[in-house]
Amino acid sequence: MMNAISDADAVVIGAGAGLSASAGFTYFGERFEKNFADFIEKYHFTDMYTAGFYHFSTQEEQWAYWSRHIWLNRYIPAPKPVYRDLLELVRKKEYFVLTTNVDHLFQKAGFDKNRLFYTQGDYGLWQCSVPCHQKTYDNEEAVMLMVSRQRNMRVPEDLVPRCPLCGSPMVMNLRSDDTFVEDDGWHAAARRYGEFLRTCQSGKTVYLELGGGGNTPGIIKYPFWKRTAQNPASRYICVNDGEAYAPREIAEQSLCMNHDIGGVISSFGKEKVR
């Protein structure tokens, strides 16, 4: 893996939920139970992912849950330095990141924001639920107020966010249906990603997939396989504990590692130092 990246003309990183889980952003177990004990007791939630689909009966209760969820997965540091270690591997390379993660950990680790495409949204952004317009809104200040002022699993009514134009409830800017807002920033990132890919049609390109599961393979996994097959000089590297594989058509160009992502990145970082 280290040699492939060192020799590459460009590295395209495709990051899924497994990368953030390796960095400590797990959605179940102790981390979930510690921060959502009251919601677990009332609704018998088993993890943060499925709890996010629950339809609460009031906006006040919905935002009590979601403000905690956003705070925990967007505004506090990752427990482990996996993203920083990854940056050290590619810092001196021509790289671009395509990610389905919505937790902002790439930018927190110091990745160039102009080399990032968060295709599925961002926990730090709200949008109109209708939506009546194609714009998103930063939510950090409002979320912090919700976390600090919520009582009995409810936020005060005056903190419930509403669209500044039509007054409809605000929702998370997360791709779950056809109401997802692709704002100007989203389209600019998409253009930059497309332009970068055009420079990778020949030459030594590494398509590095980290933690991509089976939920949205059409975003990262399948395009990476296709582009690897189209360019004999390219390599496909997949690191994902228990889910690393490649089709036989690109087997000779592939390296699949069924190990913890953080451990693999850390070990190759130490090798690079030596």
PDB file of C-alpha atoms in Angstrom:
ATOM      1  CA  MET A   1       0.000   0.000   0.000  1.00  0.00           C
ATOM      2  CA  MET A   2       2.738   2.442   0.981  1.00  0.00           C
ATOM      3  CA  ASN A   3       4.675   1.834  -2.241  1.00  0.00           C
ATOM      4  CA  ALA A   4       1.561   2.255  -4.354  1.00  0.00           C
ATOM      5  CA  ILE A   5       0.763   5.596  -2.741  1.00  0.00           C
ATOM      6  CA  SER A   6       4.385   6.779  -2.864  1.00  0.00           C
ATOM      7  CA  ASP A   7       4.628   5.969  -6.571  1.00  0.00           C
ATOM      8  CA  ALA A   8       1.215   7.408  -7.473  1.00  0.00           C
ATOM      9  CA  ASP A   9       0.729  10.527  -9.547  1.00  0.00           C
ATOM     10  CA  ALA A  10      -2.616  11.066  -7.795  1.00  0.00           C
ATOM     11  CA  VAL A  11      -4.667   9.568  -4.975  1.00  0.00           C
ATOM     12  CA  VAL A  12      -8.457   9.578  -4.963  1.00  0.00           C
ATOM     13  CA  ILE A  13      -9.785   8.799  -1.485  1.00  0.00           C
ATOM     14  CA  GLY A  14     -13.274   7.389  -1.107  1.00  0.00           C
ATOM     15  CA  ALA A  15     -14.356   7.405   2.529  1.00  0.00           C
ATOM     16  CA  GLY A  16     -17.337   5.732   4.147  1.00  0.00           C
ATOM     17  CA  ALA A  17     -18.672   5.263   7.662  1.00  0.00           C
ATOM     18  CA  GLY A  18     -16.042   2.663   8.549  1.00  0.00           C
ATOM     19  CA  LEU A  19     -13.328   5.334   8.499  1.00  0.00           C
ATOM     20  CA  SER A  20     -15.073   7.464  11.109  1.00  0.00           C
ATOM     21  CA  ALA A  21     -15.902   4.377  13.180  1.00  0.00           C
ATOM     22  CA  SER A  22     -12.189   3.551  13.231  1.00  0.00           C
ATOM     23  CA  ALA A  23     -11.556   7.106  14.472  1.00  0.00           C
ATOM     24  CA  GLY A  24     -13.918   6.465  17.393  1.00  0.00           C
ATOM     25  CA  PHE A  25     -17.181   7.837  16.005  1.00  0.00           C
ATOM     26  CA  THR A  26     -19.188   4.691  16.723  1.00  0.00           C
ATOM     27  CA  TYR A  27     -22.990   4.871  16.675  1.00  0.00           C
ATOM     28  CA  PHE A  28     -23.691   2.138  19.211  1.00  0.00           C
ATOM     29  CA  GLY A  29     -22.407   0.697  22.461  1.00  0.00           C
ATOM     30  CA  GLU A  30     -20.979   2.774  25.314  1.00  0.00           C
ATOM     31  CA  ARG A  31     -20.765   6.023  23.347  1.00  0.00           C
ATOM     32  CA  PHE A  32     -24.433   5.805  22.392  1.00  0.00           C
ATOM     33  CA  GLU A  33     -25.636   4.579  25.791  1.00  0.00           C
ATOM     34  CA  LYS A  34     -23.757   7.295  27.691  1.00  0.00           C
ATOM     35  CA  ASN A  35     -25.224  10.170  25.694  1.00  0.00           C
ATOM     36  CA  PHE A  36     -28.751   8.920  24.984  1.00  0.00           C
ATOM     37  CA  ALA A  37     -29.747   6.941  28.067  1.00  0.00           C
ATOM     38  CA  ASP A  38     -33.064   8.794  28.398  1.00  0.00           C
ATOM     39  CA  PHE A  39     -34.061   8.220  24.773  1.00  0.00           C
ATOM     40  CA  ILE A  40     -33.004   4.574  25.020  1.00  0.00           C
ATOM     41  CA  GLU A  41     -35.146   4.082  28.112  1.00  0.00           C
ATOM     42  CA  LYS A  42     -38.215   5.671  26.515  1.00  0.00           C
ATOM     43  CA  TYR A  43     -37.959   4.403  22.935  1.00  0.00           C
ATOM     44  CA  HIS A  44     -35.674   1.368  23.225  1.00  0.00           C
ATOM     45  CA  PHE A  45     -33.326   2.722  20.568  1.00  0.00           C
ATOM     46  CA  THR A  46     -30.419   0.402  19.792  1.00  0.00           C
ATOM     47  CA  ASP A  47     -28.076   2.786  17.969  1.00  0.00           C
ATOM     48  CA  MET A  48     -27.787   6.357  16.697  1.00  0.00           C
ATOM     49  CA  TYR A  49     -28.214   5.425  13.041  1.00  0.00           C
ATOM     50  CA  THR A  50     -31.654   3.826  13.325  1.00  0.00           C
ATOM     51  CA  ALA A  51     -32.740   6.357  15.966  1.00  0.00           C
ATOM     52  CA  GLY A  52     -32.170   9.074  13.378  1.00  0.00           C
ATOM     53  CA  PHE A  53     -35.100   7.745  11.338  1.00  0.00           C
ATOM     54  CA  TYR A  54     -37.584   7.890  14.216  1.00  0.00           C
ATOM     55  CA  HIS A  55     -40.522  10.289  13.762  1.00  0.00           C
ATOM     56  CA  PHE A  56     -40.907  12.143  17.044  1.00  0.00           C
ATOM     57  CA  SER A  57     -44.332  13.526  17.887  1.00  0.00           C
ATOM     58  CA  THR A  58     -43.079  17.064  18.582  1.00  0.00           C
ATOM     59  CA  GLN A  59     -40.400  19.308  17.121  1.00  0.00           C
ATOM     60  CA  GLU A  60     -39.178  20.050  20.641  1.00  0.00           C
ATOM     61  CA  GLU A  61     -38.389  16.394  21.284  1.00  0.00           C
ATOM     62  CA  GLN A  62     -37.012  15.841  17.795  1.00  0.00           C
ATOM     63  CA  TRP A  63     -34.473  18.632  18.225  1.00  0.00           C
ATOM     64  CA  ALA A  64     -33.537  17.485  21.710  1.00  0.00           C
ATOM     65  CA  TYR A  65     -32.438  14.216  20.134  1.00  0.00           C
ATOM     66  CA  TRP A  66     -30.904  15.711  17.002  1.00  0.00           C
ATOM     67  CA  SER A  67     -29.005  18.499  18.729  1.00  0.00           C
ATOM     68  CA  ARG A  68     -27.272  15.908  20.881  1.00  0.00           C
ATOM     69  CA  HIS A  69     -26.621  13.747  17.828  1.00  0.00           C
ATOM     70  CA  ILE A  70     -25.137  16.671  15.888  1.00  0.00           C
ATOM     71  CA  TRP A  71     -23.038  17.875  18.815  1.00  0.00           C
ATOM     72  CA  LEU A  72     -21.619  14.390  19.399  1.00  0.00           C
ATOM     73  CA  ASN A  73     -20.870  13.615  15.749  1.00  0.00           C
ATOM     74  CA  ARG A  74     -19.949  17.030  14.355  1.00  0.00           C
ATOM     75  CA  TYR A  75     -18.651  19.423  16.979  1.00  0.00           C
ATOM     76  CA  ILE A  76     -16.466  17.358  19.293  1.00  0.00           C
ATOM     77  CA  PRO A  77     -13.037  15.969  18.298  1.00  0.00           C
ATOM     78  CA  ALA A  78     -12.610  12.386  17.141  1.00  0.00           C
ATOM     79  CA  PRO A  79     -11.153  10.192  19.906  1.00  0.00           C
ATOM     80  CA  LYS A  80      -8.473   8.708  17.629  1.00  0.00           C
ATOM     81  CA  PRO A  81      -6.064  10.413  15.178  1.00  0.00           C
ATOM     82  CA  VAL A  82      -7.008   8.290  12.147  1.00  0.00           C
ATOM     83  CA  TYR A  83      -7.856  11.247   9.903  1.00  0.00           C
ATOM     84  CA  ARG A  84      -4.672  13.116  10.814  1.00  0.00           C
ATOM     85  CA  ASP A  85      -2.623   9.987  10.118  1.00  0.00           C
ATOM     86  CA  LEU A  86      -4.336   9.657   6.731  1.00  0.00           C
ATOM     87  CA  LEU A  87      -3.489  13.245   5.871  1.00  0.00           C
ATOM     88  CA  GLU A  88       0.185  12.581   6.577  1.00  0.00           C
ATOM     89  CA  LEU A  89       0.107   9.738   4.039  1.00  0.00           C
ATOM     90  CA  VAL A  90      -1.202  11.918   1.207  1.00  0.00           C
ATOM     91  CA  ARG A  91      -0.190  15.451   2.208  1.00  0.00           C
ATOM     92  CA  LYS A  92       2.508  15.742  -0.474  1.00  0.00           C
ATOM     93  CA  LYS A  93       0.490  13.996  -3.182  1.00  0.00           C
ATOM     94  CA  GLU A  94      -2.116  15.278  -5.603  1.00  0.00           C
ATOM     95  CA  TYR A  95      -5.224  14.042  -3.821  1.00  0.00           C
ATOM     96  CA  PHE A  96      -8.977  14.491  -3.680  1.00  0.00           C
ATOM     97  CA  VAL A  97     -11.528  13.134  -1.212  1.00  0.00           C
ATOM     98  CA  LEU A  98     -15.015  11.891  -2.016  1.00  0.00           C
ATOM     99  CA  THR A  99     -16.923  10.971   1.117  1.00  0.00           C
ATOM    100  CA  THR A 100     -20.385   9.877   2.166  1.00  0.00           C
ATOM    101  CA  ASN A 101     -19.542  10.846   5.758  1.00  0.00           C
ATOM    102  CA  VAL A 102     -21.244  13.935   7.130  1.00  0.00           C
ATOM    103  CA  ASP A 103     -19.176  14.550  10.271  1.00  0.00           C
ATOM    104  CA  HIS A 104     -16.618  17.124   8.996  1.00  0.00           C
ATOM    105  CA  LEU A 105     -13.676  15.075  10.272  1.00  0.00           C
ATOM    106  CA  PHE A 106     -11.594  15.632   7.141  1.00  0.00           C
ATOM    107  CA  GLN A 107     -11.587  19.399   7.591  1.00  0.00           C
ATOM    108  CA  LYS A 108     -10.983  19.084  11.334  1.00  0.00           C
ATOM    109  CA  ALA A 109      -7.896  17.021  10.558  1.00  0.00           C
ATOM    110  CA  GLY A 110      -6.529  19.699   8.237  1.00  0.00           C
ATOM    111  CA  PHE A 111      -7.465  18.419   4.785  1.00  0.00           C
ATOM    112  CA  ASP A 112      -7.773  21.187   2.192  1.00  0.00           C
ATOM    113  CA  LYS A 113     -11.500  21.992   1.948  1.00  0.00           C
ATOM    114  CA  ASN A 114     -11.079  22.585  -1.790  1.00  0.00           C
ATOM    115  CA  ARG A 115     -10.105  18.934  -2.161  1.00  0.00           C
ATOM    116  CA  LEU A 116     -13.212  17.572  -0.412  1.00  0.00           C
ATOM    117  CA  PHE A 117     -16.625  16.585  -1.742  1.00  0.00           C
ATOM    118  CA  TYR A 118     -19.187  15.757   0.963  1.00  0.00           C
ATOM    119  CA  THR A 119     -21.729  14.314  -1.434  1.00  0.00           C
ATOM    120  CA  GLN A 120     -24.331  13.277   1.176  1.00  0.00           C
ATOM    121  CA  GLY A 121     -24.496  16.484   3.206  1.00  0.00           C
ATOM    122  CA  ASP A 122     -23.131  17.794   6.486  1.00  0.00           C
ATOM    123  CA  TYR A 123     -24.319  17.520  10.098  1.00  0.00           C
ATOM    124  CA  GLY A 124     -23.348  21.176  10.468  1.00  0.00           C
ATOM    125  CA  LEU A 125     -25.963  22.386   7.980  1.00  0.00           C
ATOM    126  CA  TRP A 126     -29.730  22.822   8.005  1.00  0.00           C
ATOM    127  CA  GLN A 127     -32.113  23.345   5.109  1.00  0.00           C
ATOM    128  CA  CYS A 128     -35.777  24.135   4.612  1.00  0.00           C
ATOM    129  CA  SER A 129     -37.870  20.952   4.819  1.00  0.00           C
ATOM    130  CA  VAL A 130     -39.986  21.885   1.776  1.00  0.00           C
ATOM    131  CA  PRO A 131     -37.449  23.036   0.473  1.00  0.00           C
ATOM    132  CA  CYS A 132     -38.580  26.446  -0.729  1.00  0.00           C
ATOM    133  CA  HIS A 133     -35.060  27.451  -1.806  1.00  0.00           C
ATOM    134  CA  GLN A 134     -31.666  25.871  -2.476  1.00  0.00           C
ATOM    135  CA  LYS A 135     -29.650  27.197   0.426  1.00  0.00           C
ATOM    136  CA  THR A 136     -28.176  25.707   3.597  1.00  0.00           C
ATOM    137  CA  TYR A 137     -27.519  27.267   7.005  1.00  0.00           C
ATOM    138  CA  ASP A 138     -24.768  26.739   9.591  1.00  0.00           C
ATOM    139  CA  ASN A 139     -26.211  25.361  12.806  1.00  0.00           C
ATOM    140  CA  GLU A 140     -23.380  25.361  15.364  1.00  0.00           C
ATOM    141  CA  GLU A 141     -24.610  28.220  17.552  1.00  0.00           C
ATOM    142  CA  ALA A 142     -28.210  26.974  17.555  1.00  0.00           C
ATOM    143  CA  VAL A 143     -27.175  23.395  18.298  1.00  0.00           C
ATOM    144  CA  MET A 144     -25.065  24.455  21.268  1.00  0.00           C
ATOM    145  CA  LEU A 145     -28.023  26.364  22.688  1.00  0.00           C
ATOM    146  CA  MET A 146     -30.288  23.351  22.222  1.00  0.00           C
ATOM    147  CA  VAL A 147     -27.847  21.050  23.981  1.00  0.00           C
ATOM    148  CA  SER A 148     -27.404  23.392  26.931  1.00  0.00           C
ATOM    149  CA  ARG A 149     -31.064  24.375  27.353  1.00  0.00           C
ATOM    150  CA  GLN A 150     -32.932  21.106  26.748  1.00  0.00           C
ATOM    151  CA  ARG A 151     -34.818  19.621  29.665  1.00  0.00           C
ATOM    152  CA  ASN A 152     -36.797  16.376  29.916  1.00  0.00           C
ATOM    153  CA  MET A 153     -35.878  15.434  26.361  1.00  0.00           C
ATOM    154  CA  ARG A 154     -37.220  18.661  24.885  1.00  0.00           C
ATOM    155  CA  VAL A 155     -35.772  21.934  23.707  1.00  0.00           C
ATOM    156  CA  PRO A 156     -37.577  25.235  24.366  1.00  0.00           C
ATOM    157  CA  GLU A 157     -40.107  26.065  21.662  1.00  0.00           C
ATOM    158  CA  ASP A 158     -38.257  29.260  20.740  1.00  0.00           C
ATOM    159  CA  LEU A 159     -35.203  27.210  19.718  1.00  0.00           C
ATOM    160  CA  VAL A 160     -37.048  25.073  17.166  1.00  0.00           C
ATOM    161  CA  PRO A 161     -35.498  26.112  13.810  1.00  0.00           C
ATOM    162  CA  ARG A 162     -37.748  27.354  11.036  1.00  0.00           C
ATOM    163  CA  CYS A 163     -37.051  28.429   7.487  1.00  0.00           C
ATOM    164  CA  PRO A 164     -36.316  32.181   7.362  1.00  0.00           C
ATOM    165  CA  LEU A 165     -38.240  32.478   4.085  1.00  0.00           C
ATOM    166  CA  CYS A 166     -41.384  30.326   4.354  1.00  0.00           C
ATOM    167  CA  GLY A 167     -41.513  29.454   8.063  1.00  0.00           C
ATOM    168  CA  SER A 168     -41.533  25.679   7.487  1.00  0.00           C
ATOM    169  CA  PRO A 169     -39.541  23.470   9.868  1.00  0.00           C
ATOM    170  CA  MET A 170     -35.850  23.161   9.148  1.00  0.00           C
ATOM    171  CA  VAL A 171     -34.309  19.717   8.706  1.00  0.00           C
ATOM    172  CA  MET A 172     -30.830  18.291   8.477  1.00  0.00           C
ATOM    173  CA  ASN A 173     -29.003  18.723   5.175  1.00  0.00           C
ATOM    174  CA  LEU A 174     -28.630  14.960   4.739  1.00  0.00           C
ATOM    175  CA  ARG A 175     -29.460  13.035   1.590  1.00  0.00           C
ATOM    176  CA  SER A 176     -32.421  10.833   2.450  1.00  0.00           C
ATOM    177  CA  ASP A 177     -34.902  11.691  -0.314  1.00  0.00           C
ATOM    178  CA  ASP A 178     -35.440  14.083  -3.232  1.00  0.00           C
ATOM    179  CA  THR A 179     -35.738  17.132  -0.936  1.00  0.00           C
ATOM    180  CA  PHE A 180     -31.989  17.172  -0.274  1.00  0.00           C
ATOM    181  CA  VAL A 181     -30.598  20.637  -1.023  1.00  0.00           C
ATOM    182  CA  GLU A 182     -27.521  20.749  -3.217  1.00  0.00           C
ATOM    183  CA  ASP A 183     -26.409  24.312  -2.531  1.00  0.00           C
ATOM    184  CA  ASP A 184     -23.760  26.407  -4.300  1.00  0.00           C
ATOM    185  CA  GLY A 185     -20.989  24.908  -2.152  1.00  0.00           C
ATOM    186  CA  TRP A 186     -22.105  21.369  -3.014  1.00  0.00           C
ATOM    187  CA  HIS A 187     -22.089  22.113  -6.752  1.00  0.00           C
ATOM    188  CA  ALA A 188     -18.684  23.820  -6.571  1.00  0.00           C
ATOM    189  CA  ALA A 189     -17.210  20.774  -4.824  1.00  0.00           C
ATOM    190  CA  ALA A 190     -18.791  18.455  -7.389  1.00  0.00           C
ATOM    191  CA  ARG A 191     -17.181  20.449 -10.206  1.00  0.00           C
ATOM    192  CA  ARG A 192     -13.766  20.351  -8.537  1.00  0.00           C
ATOM    193  CA  TYR A 193     -14.065  16.590  -8.070  1.00  0.00           C
ATOM    194  CA  GLY A 194     -15.048  16.094 -11.712  1.00  0.00           C
ATOM    195  CA  GLU A 195     -12.121  18.209 -12.873  1.00  0.00           C
ATOM    196  CA  PHE A 196      -9.722  16.231 -10.703  1.00  0.00           C
ATOM    197  CA  LEU A 197     -10.996  12.916 -12.084  1.00  0.00           C
ATOM    198  CA  ARG A 198     -10.372  14.127 -15.603  1.00  0.00           C
ATOM    199  CA  THR A 199      -6.678  14.479 -14.756  1.00  0.00           C
ATOM    200  CA  CYS A 200      -6.631  10.839 -13.581  1.00  0.00           C
ATOM    201  CA  GLN A 201      -7.700   9.145 -16.801  1.00  0.00           C
ATOM    202  CA  SER A 202      -4.125   8.043 -17.414  1.00  0.00           C
ATOM    203  CA  GLY A 203      -1.016   7.753 -15.285  1.00  0.00           C
ATOM    204  CA  LYS A 204      -0.564   6.142 -11.888  1.00  0.00           C
ATOM    205  CA  THR A 205      -3.709   6.812  -9.888  1.00  0.00           C
ATOM    206  CA  VAL A 206      -4.554   5.080  -6.630  1.00  0.00           C
ATOM    207  CA  TYR A 207      -8.244   4.755  -5.811  1.00  0.00           C
ATOM    208  CA  LEU A 208      -8.182   4.332  -2.038  1.00  0.00           C
ATOM    209  CA  GLU A 209     -11.484   3.202  -0.559  1.00  0.00           C
ATOM    210  CA  LEU A 210     -11.672   3.377   3.238  1.00  0.00           C
ATOM    211  CA  GLY A 211     -14.637   2.062   5.192  1.00  0.00           C
ATOM    212  CA  GLY A 212     -17.158   1.945   2.373  1.00  0.00           C
ATOM    213  CA  GLY A 213     -20.018  -0.454   3.079  1.00  0.00           C
ATOM    214  CA  GLY A 214     -22.913  -1.719   1.016  1.00  0.00           C
ATOM    215  CA  ASN A 215     -25.373   1.132   1.620  1.00  0.00           C
ATOM    216  CA  THR A 216     -24.279   3.387  -1.251  1.00  0.00           C
ATOM    217  CA  PRO A 217     -21.815   1.456  -3.441  1.00  0.00           C
ATOM    218  CA  GLY A 218     -22.835   3.502  -6.481  1.00  0.00           C
ATOM    219  CA  ILE A 219     -21.147   6.598  -5.060  1.00  0.00           C
ATOM    220  CA  ILE A 220     -17.644   5.311  -4.325  1.00  0.00           C
ATOM    221  CA  LYS A 221     -17.105   1.577  -4.759  1.00  0.00           C
ATOM    222  CA  TYR A 222     -18.520   0.934  -8.248  1.00  0.00           C
ATOM    223  CA  PRO A 223     -17.068   4.103  -9.832  1.00  0.00           C
ATOM    224  CA  PHE A 224     -13.652   3.294  -8.308  1.00  0.00           C
ATOM    225  CA  TRP A 225     -13.797  -0.231  -9.762  1.00  0.00           C
ATOM    226  CA  LYS A 226     -14.808   1.107 -13.171  1.00  0.00           C
ATOM    227  CA  ARG A 227     -12.080   3.748 -13.303  1.00  0.00           C
ATOM    228  CA  THR A 228      -9.470   1.224 -12.191  1.00  0.00           C
ATOM    229  CA  ALA A 229     -10.527  -1.125 -14.978  1.00  0.00           C
ATOM    230  CA  GLN A 230     -10.288   1.680 -17.542  1.00  0.00           C
ATOM    231  CA  ASN A 231      -6.699   2.564 -16.647  1.00  0.00           C
ATOM    232  CA  PRO A 232      -4.165  -0.320 -16.455  1.00  0.00           C
ATOM    233  CA  ALA A 233      -1.694   1.950 -14.621  1.00  0.00           C
ATOM    234  CA  SER A 234      -4.109   2.590 -11.755  1.00  0.00           C
ATOM    235  CA  ARG A 235      -4.507   0.678  -8.485  1.00  0.00           C
ATOM    236  CA  TYR A 236      -7.549   0.008  -6.327  1.00  0.00           C
ATOM    237  CA  ILE A 237      -6.865  -0.276  -2.601  1.00  0.00           C
ATOM    238  CA  CYS A 238      -9.658  -1.114  -0.176  1.00  0.00           C
ATOM    239  CA  VAL A 239      -9.273  -1.168   3.601  1.00  0.00           C
ATOM    240  CA  ASN A 240     -12.374  -2.158   5.545  1.00  0.00           C
ATOM    241  CA  ASP A 241     -12.495  -4.621   8.424  1.00  0.00           C
ATOM    242  CA  GLY A 242     -14.454  -7.591   7.097  1.00  0.00           C
ATOM    243  CA  GLU A 243     -15.723  -5.890   3.936  1.00  0.00           C
ATOM    244  CA  ALA A 244     -12.703  -5.420   1.673  1.00  0.00           C
ATOM    245  CA  TYR A 245     -13.060  -7.023  -1.744  1.00  0.00           C
ATOM    246  CA  ALA A 246     -12.721  -6.349  -5.474  1.00  0.00           C
ATOM    247  CA  PRO A 247     -14.116  -7.965  -8.627  1.00  0.00           C
ATOM    248  CA  ARG A 248     -11.956 -10.488 -10.474  1.00  0.00           C
ATOM    249  CA  GLU A 249     -11.700  -8.139 -13.485  1.00  0.00           C
ATOM    250  CA  ILE A 250      -9.370  -5.837 -11.509  1.00  0.00           C
ATOM    251  CA  ALA A 251      -7.904  -8.399  -9.107  1.00  0.00           C
ATOM    252  CA  GLU A 252      -4.344  -7.914 -10.372  1.00  0.00           C
ATOM    253  CA  GLN A 253      -4.635  -4.144  -9.853  1.00  0.00           C
ATOM    254  CA  SER A 254      -6.181  -4.433  -6.389  1.00  0.00           C
ATOM    255  CA  LEU A 255      -5.098  -4.701  -2.780  1.00  0.00           C
ATOM    256  CA  CYS A 256      -7.874  -5.541  -0.306  1.00  0.00           C
ATOM    257  CA  MET A 257      -7.168  -5.444   3.421  1.00  0.00           C
ATOM    258  CA  ASN A 258      -9.696  -6.771   5.933  1.00  0.00           C
ATOM    259  CA  HIS A 259      -8.226  -4.960   8.921  1.00  0.00           C
ATOM    260  CA  ASP A 260      -8.965  -1.978  11.150  1.00  0.00           C
ATOM    261  CA  ILE A 261      -8.445   1.139   9.027  1.00  0.00           C
ATOM    262  CA  GLY A 262      -6.756   3.153  11.758  1.00  0.00           C
ATOM    263  CA  GLY A 263      -4.270   0.380  12.467  1.00  0.00           C
ATOM    264  CA  VAL A 264      -3.380   0.015   8.793  1.00  0.00           C
ATOM    265  CA  ILE A 265      -2.931   3.756   8.258  1.00  0.00           C
ATOM    266  CA  SER A 266      -0.866   4.107  11.419  1.00  0.00           C
ATOM    267  CA  SER A 267       1.430   1.221  10.487  1.00  0.00           C
ATOM    268  CA  PHE A 268       2.058   2.602   7.011  1.00  0.00           C
ATOM    269  CA  GLY A 269       2.647   6.055   8.457  1.00  0.00           C
ATOM    270  CA  LYS A 270       5.379   4.613  10.695  1.00  0.00           C
ATOM    271  CA  GLU A 271       6.847   2.849   7.686  1.00  0.00           C
ATOM    272  CA  LYS A 272       6.905   6.154   5.823  1.00  0.00           C
ATOM    273  CA  VAL A 273       8.803   7.809   8.675  1.00  0.00           C
ATOM    274  CA  ARG A 274      11.420   5.054   8.657  1.00  0.00           C
TER     275      ARG A 274
END
